Short mmCIF file of C-alpha atoms in Angstrom, two decimals:
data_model
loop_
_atom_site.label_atom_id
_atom_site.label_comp_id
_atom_site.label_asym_id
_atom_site.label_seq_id
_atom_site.Cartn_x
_atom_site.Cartn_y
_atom_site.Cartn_z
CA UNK A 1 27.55 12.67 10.15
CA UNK A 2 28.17 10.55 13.00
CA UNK A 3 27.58 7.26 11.04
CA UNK A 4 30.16 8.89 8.37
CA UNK A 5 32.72 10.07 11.15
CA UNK A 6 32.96 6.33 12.84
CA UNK A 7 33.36 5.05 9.83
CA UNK A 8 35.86 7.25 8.39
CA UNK A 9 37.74 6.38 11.74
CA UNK A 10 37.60 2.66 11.01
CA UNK A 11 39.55 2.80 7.53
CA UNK A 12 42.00 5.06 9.02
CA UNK A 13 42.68 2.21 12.04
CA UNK A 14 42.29 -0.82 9.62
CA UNK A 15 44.11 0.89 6.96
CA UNK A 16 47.38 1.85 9.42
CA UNK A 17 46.86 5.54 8.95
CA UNK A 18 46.92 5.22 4.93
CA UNK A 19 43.39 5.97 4.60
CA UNK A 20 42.15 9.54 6.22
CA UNK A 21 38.58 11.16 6.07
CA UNK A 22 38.05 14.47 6.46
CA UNK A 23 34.49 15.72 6.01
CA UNK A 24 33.02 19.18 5.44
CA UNK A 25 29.38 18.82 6.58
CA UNK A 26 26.25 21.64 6.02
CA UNK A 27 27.18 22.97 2.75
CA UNK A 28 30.11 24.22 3.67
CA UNK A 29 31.76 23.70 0.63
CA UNK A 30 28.60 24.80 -1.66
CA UNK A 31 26.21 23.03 -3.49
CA UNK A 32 26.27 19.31 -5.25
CA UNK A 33 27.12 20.99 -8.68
CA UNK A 34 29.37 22.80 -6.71
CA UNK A 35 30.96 19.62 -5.02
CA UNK A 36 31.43 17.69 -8.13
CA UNK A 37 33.17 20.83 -9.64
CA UNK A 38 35.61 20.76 -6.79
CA UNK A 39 35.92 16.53 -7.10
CA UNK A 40 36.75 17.40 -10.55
CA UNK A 41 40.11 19.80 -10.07
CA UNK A 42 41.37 17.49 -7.49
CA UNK A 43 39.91 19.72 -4.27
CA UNK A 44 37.71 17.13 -3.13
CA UNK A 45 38.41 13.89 -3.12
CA UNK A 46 34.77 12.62 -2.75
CA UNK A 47 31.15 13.76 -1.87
CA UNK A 48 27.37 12.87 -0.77
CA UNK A 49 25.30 14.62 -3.73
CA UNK A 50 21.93 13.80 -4.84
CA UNK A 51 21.50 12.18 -8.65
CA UNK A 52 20.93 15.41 -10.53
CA UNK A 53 24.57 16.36 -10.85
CA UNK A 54 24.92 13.34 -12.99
CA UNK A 55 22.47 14.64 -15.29
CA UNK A 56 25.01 14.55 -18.52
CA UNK A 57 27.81 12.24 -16.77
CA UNK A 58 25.40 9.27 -16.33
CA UNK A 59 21.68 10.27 -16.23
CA UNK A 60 20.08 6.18 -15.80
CA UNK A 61 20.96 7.08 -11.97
CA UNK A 62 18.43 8.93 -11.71
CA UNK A 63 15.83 6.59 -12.45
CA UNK A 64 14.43 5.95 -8.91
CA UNK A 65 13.54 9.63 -9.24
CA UNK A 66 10.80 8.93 -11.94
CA UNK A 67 7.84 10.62 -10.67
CA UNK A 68 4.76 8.92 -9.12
CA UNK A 69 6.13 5.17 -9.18
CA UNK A 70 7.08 4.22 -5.94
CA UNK A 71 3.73 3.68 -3.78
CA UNK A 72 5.37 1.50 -1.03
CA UNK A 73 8.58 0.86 0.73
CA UNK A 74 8.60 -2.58 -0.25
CA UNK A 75 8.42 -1.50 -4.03
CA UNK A 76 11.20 0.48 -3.09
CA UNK A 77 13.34 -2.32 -1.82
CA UNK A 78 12.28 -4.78 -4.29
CA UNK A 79 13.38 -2.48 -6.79
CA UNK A 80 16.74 -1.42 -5.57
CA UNK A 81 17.77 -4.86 -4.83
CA UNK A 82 17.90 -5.63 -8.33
CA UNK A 83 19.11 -2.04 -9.62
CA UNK A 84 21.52 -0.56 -7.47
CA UNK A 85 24.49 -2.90 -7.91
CA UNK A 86 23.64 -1.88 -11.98
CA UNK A 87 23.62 1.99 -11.20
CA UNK A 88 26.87 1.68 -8.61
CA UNK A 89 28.80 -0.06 -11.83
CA UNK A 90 27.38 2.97 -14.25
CA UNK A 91 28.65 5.59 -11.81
CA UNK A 92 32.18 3.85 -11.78
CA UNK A 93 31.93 3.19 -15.79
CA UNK A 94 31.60 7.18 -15.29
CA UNK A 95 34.63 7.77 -12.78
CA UNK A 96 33.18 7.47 -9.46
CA UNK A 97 33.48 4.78 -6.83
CA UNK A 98 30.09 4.77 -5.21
CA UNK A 99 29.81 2.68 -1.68
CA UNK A 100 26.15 3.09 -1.54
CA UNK A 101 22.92 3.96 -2.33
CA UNK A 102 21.24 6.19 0.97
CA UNK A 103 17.32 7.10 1.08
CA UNK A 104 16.46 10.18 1.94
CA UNK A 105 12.71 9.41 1.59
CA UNK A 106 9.82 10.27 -0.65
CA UNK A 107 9.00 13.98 -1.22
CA UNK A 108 5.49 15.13 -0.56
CA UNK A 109 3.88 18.42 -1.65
CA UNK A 110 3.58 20.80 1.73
CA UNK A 111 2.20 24.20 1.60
CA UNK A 112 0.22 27.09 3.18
CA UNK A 113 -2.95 26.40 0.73
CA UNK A 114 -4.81 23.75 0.39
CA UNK A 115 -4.83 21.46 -3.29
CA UNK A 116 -5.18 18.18 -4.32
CA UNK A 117 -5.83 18.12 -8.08
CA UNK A 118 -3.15 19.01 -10.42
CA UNK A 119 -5.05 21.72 -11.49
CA UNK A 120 -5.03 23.34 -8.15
CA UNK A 121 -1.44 22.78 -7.70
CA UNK A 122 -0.56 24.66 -10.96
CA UNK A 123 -1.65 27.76 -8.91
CA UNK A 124 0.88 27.20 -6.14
CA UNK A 125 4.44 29.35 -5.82
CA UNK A 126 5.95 26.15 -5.50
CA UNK A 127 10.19 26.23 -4.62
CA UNK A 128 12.24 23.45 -5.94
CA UNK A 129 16.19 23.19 -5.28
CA UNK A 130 18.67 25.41 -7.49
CA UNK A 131 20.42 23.22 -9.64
CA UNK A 132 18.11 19.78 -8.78
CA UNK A 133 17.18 18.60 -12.47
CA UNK A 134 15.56 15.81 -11.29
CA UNK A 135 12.98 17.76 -8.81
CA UNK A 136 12.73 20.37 -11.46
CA UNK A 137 11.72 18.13 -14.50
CA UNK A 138 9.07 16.27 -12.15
CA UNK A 139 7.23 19.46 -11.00
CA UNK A 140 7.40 20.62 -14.69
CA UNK A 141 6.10 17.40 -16.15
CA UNK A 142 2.52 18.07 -13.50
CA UNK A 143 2.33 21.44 -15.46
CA UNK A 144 3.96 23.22 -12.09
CA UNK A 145 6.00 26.15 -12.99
CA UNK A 146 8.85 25.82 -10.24
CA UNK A 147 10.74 28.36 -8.30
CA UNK A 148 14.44 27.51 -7.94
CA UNK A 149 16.10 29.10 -4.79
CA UNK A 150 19.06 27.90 -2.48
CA UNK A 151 17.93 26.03 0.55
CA UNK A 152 18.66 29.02 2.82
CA UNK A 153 15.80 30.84 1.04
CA UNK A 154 13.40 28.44 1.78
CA UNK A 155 12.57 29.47 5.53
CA UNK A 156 12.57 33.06 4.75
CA UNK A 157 10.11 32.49 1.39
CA UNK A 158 7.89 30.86 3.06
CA UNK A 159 7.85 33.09 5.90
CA UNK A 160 7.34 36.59 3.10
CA UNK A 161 5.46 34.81 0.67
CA UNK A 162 7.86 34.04 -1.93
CA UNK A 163 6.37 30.60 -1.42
CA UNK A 164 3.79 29.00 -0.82
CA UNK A 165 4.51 25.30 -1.41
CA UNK A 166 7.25 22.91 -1.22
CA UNK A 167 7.89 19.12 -2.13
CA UNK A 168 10.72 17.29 0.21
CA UNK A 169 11.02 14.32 2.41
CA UNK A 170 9.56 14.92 6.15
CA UNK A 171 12.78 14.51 7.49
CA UNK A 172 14.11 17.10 5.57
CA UNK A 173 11.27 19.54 6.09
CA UNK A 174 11.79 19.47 10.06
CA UNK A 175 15.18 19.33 10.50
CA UNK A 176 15.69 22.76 8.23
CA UNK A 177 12.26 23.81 10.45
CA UNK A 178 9.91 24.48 7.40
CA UNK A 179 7.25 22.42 8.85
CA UNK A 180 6.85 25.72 11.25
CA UNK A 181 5.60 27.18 7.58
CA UNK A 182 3.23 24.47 6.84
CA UNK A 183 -0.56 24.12 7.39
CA UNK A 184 -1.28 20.94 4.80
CA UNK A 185 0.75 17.75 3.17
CA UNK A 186 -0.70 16.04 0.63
CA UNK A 187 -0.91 12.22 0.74
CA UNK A 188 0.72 11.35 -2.06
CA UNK A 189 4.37 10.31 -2.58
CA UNK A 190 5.65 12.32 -5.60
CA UNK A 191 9.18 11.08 -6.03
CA UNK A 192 11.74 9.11 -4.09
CA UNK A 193 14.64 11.15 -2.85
CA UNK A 194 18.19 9.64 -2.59
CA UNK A 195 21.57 10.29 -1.90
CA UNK A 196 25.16 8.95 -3.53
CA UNK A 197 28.23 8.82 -1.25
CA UNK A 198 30.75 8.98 -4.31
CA UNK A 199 34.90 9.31 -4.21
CA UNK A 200 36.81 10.40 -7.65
CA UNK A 201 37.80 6.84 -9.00
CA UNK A 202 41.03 8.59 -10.10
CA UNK A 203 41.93 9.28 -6.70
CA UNK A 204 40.57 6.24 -5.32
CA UNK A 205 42.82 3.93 -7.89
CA UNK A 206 45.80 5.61 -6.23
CA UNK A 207 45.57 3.29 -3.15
CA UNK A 208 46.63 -0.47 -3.07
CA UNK A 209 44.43 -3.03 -3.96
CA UNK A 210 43.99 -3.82 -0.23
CA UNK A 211 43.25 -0.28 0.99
CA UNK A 212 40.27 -0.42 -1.74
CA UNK A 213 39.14 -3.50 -0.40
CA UNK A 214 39.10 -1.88 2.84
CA UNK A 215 37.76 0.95 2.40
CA UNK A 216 34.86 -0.57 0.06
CA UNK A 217 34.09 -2.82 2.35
CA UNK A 218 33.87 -0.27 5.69
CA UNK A 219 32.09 2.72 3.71
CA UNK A 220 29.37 0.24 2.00
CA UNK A 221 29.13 -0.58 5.35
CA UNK A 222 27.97 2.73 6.73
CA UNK A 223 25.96 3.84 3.89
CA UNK A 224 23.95 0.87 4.41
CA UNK A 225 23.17 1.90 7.91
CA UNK A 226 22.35 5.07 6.91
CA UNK A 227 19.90 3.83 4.25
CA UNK A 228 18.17 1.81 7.12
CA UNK A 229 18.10 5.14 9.45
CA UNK A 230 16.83 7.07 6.93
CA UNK A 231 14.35 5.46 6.26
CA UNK A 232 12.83 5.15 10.09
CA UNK A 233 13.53 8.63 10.58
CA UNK A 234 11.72 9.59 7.73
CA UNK A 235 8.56 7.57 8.81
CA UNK A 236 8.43 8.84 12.41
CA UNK A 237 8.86 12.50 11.25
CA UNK A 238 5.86 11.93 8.67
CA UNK A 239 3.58 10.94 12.03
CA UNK A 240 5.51 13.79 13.83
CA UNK A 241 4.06 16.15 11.21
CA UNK A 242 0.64 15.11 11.33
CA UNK A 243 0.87 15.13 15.49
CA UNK A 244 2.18 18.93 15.63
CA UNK A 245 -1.57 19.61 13.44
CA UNK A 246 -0.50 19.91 10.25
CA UNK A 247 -3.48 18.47 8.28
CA UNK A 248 -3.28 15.77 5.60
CA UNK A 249 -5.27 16.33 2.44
CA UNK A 250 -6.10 13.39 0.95
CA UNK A 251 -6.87 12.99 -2.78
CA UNK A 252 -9.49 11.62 -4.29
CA UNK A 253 -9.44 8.26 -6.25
CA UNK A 254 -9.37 10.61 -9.55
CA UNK A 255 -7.35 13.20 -8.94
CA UNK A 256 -4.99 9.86 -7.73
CA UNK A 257 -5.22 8.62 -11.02
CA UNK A 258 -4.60 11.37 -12.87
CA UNK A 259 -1.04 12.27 -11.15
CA UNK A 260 -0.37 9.07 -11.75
CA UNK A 261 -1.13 8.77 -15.46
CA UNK A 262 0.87 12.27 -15.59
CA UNK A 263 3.19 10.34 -13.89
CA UNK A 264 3.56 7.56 -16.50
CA UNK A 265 3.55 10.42 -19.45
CA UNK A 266 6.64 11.97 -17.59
CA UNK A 267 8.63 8.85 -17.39
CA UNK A 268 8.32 8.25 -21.72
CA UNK A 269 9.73 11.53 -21.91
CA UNK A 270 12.39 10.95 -19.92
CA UNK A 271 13.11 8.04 -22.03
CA UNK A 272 12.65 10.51 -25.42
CA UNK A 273 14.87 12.80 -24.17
CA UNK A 274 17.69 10.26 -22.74
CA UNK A 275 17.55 10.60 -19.13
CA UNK A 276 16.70 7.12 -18.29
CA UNK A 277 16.91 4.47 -20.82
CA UNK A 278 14.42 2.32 -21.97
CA UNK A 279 16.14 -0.86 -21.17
CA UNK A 280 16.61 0.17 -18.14
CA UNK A 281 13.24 1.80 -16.99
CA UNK A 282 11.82 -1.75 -18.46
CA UNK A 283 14.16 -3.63 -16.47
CA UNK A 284 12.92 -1.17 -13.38
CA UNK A 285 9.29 -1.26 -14.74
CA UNK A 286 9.59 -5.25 -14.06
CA UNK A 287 11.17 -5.12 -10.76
CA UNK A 288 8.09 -3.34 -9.38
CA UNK A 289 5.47 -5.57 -10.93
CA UNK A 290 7.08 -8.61 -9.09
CA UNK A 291 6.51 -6.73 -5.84
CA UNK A 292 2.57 -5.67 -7.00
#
């Protein structure tokens, strides 16, 4: 928030007071699907929501989501340099102004029990986000049968047994203090976890041409410092994990391959089912061969 609050402040002093931010941080105004519903009847103006409440506005930005394809960082960035200017212009084509692109980092399987097949983590009571298409079609696609619960639940379930499992970013994990709840993490980075800082393009055309310029310009900005934070904070809490004794399970070479092939038979279905296109998952598909 503090990256977000500085640079609200900057449009508002480069702007002459015609720009103003106000932001309603920790849920306070409900979930994404929530959010967008809001953005929609003129309530909100703008938002920070993750890709899955574009699901049936425009679901290609959701593509860096695909599970088991990103291995690397640099895969990441290789990628993302030549796709997210493509997926920013799709998400205006669809009525939002998007400044940015912001990792939240790649979500890994933690849990109480200890699997690293597939088969063993079909046995898991394994919580994914209400409303998070994009988390739920991945764990479904690995044959996991998913238990969707608000955030708040999470702490609680893991502490009573509702569950047993989850699969978030680090970063996530031990600022919301589930890591207390976790004995294992499995070394394998399951999908790649983003967020869109989005304004209504209806409300956004209502300023002069200079006060978009402005406001582009500051706000890209910022979200591209918080892409770079992100993604150091994410690494260090990984290793902060690891040093607090939670034990990393490390799969073998064929269970490895195998969530990967399931991988690669999740992200045709996807394309069958029009989630991502198959220009554009070819386009994507090429990006990260240039960085292999």
């Amino acid at each position: 928030m503090k990256l977000l609050r500085e640079g609200g402040r900057s449009v508002e002093r480069a702007t002459e007071g015609r720009v103003k931010f106000k932001f309603y941080p920790g849920g306070v105004k409900g979930d994404d699907q929530t959010v967008l519903k809001l953005m929609r009847v003129g309530q909100l103006h703008g938002g920070i929501v993750t890709t899955g409440v574009f699901n049936q506005i425009y679901p290609d930005v959701q593509v860096y989501n695909l599970p088991m394809h990103f291995r690397t960082p640099q895969e990441i960035d290789q990628v993302r340099t030549m796709l997210d200017p493509e997926l920013m212009r799709g998400l205006e084509n669809a009525g939002f102004v998007c400044f940015g692109i912001a990792e939240v980092g790649m979500a890994y399987a933690m849990g109480k029990k200890r699997a690293t097949s597939i088969a063993g983590a079909r046995r898991l009571k394994v919580w994914t986000p209400q409303g998070d298409e994009a988390a739920m079609r991945t764990l479904v696609a690995f044959g996991i049968t998913p238990i969707p619960s608000s955030i708040v639940n999470v702490l609680p379930g893991l502490q009573t047994g509702l569950f047993d499992t989850i699969t978030t970013p680090p970063v996530a994990a031990v600022a919301l203090q589930w890591h207390t709840q976790i004995r294992y993490v499995l070394d394998l980075p399951l999908m790649y976890v983003y967020g869109l800082f989005v304004v209504s393009a209806t409300q956004f055309e209502r300023l002069s041409d200079a006060d978009q310029t402005t406001l582009r310009s500051i706000m890209a900005d910022v979200v591209r410092q918080a892409d770079r934070k992100n993604r150091a904070d994410d690494i260090a809490t990984f290793d902060v994990l690891l040093a607090q004794g939670i034990e990393l399970l490390t799969p073998s070479d064929d269970e490895r391959r195998e969530w990967r092939r399931v991988g690669e038979e999740a992200a045709e279905e996807w394309i069958d089912r029009g989630i991502v296109s198959r220009g554009l998952y070819q386009r994507f598909q090429s990006a990260l061969e240039a960085q292999r």
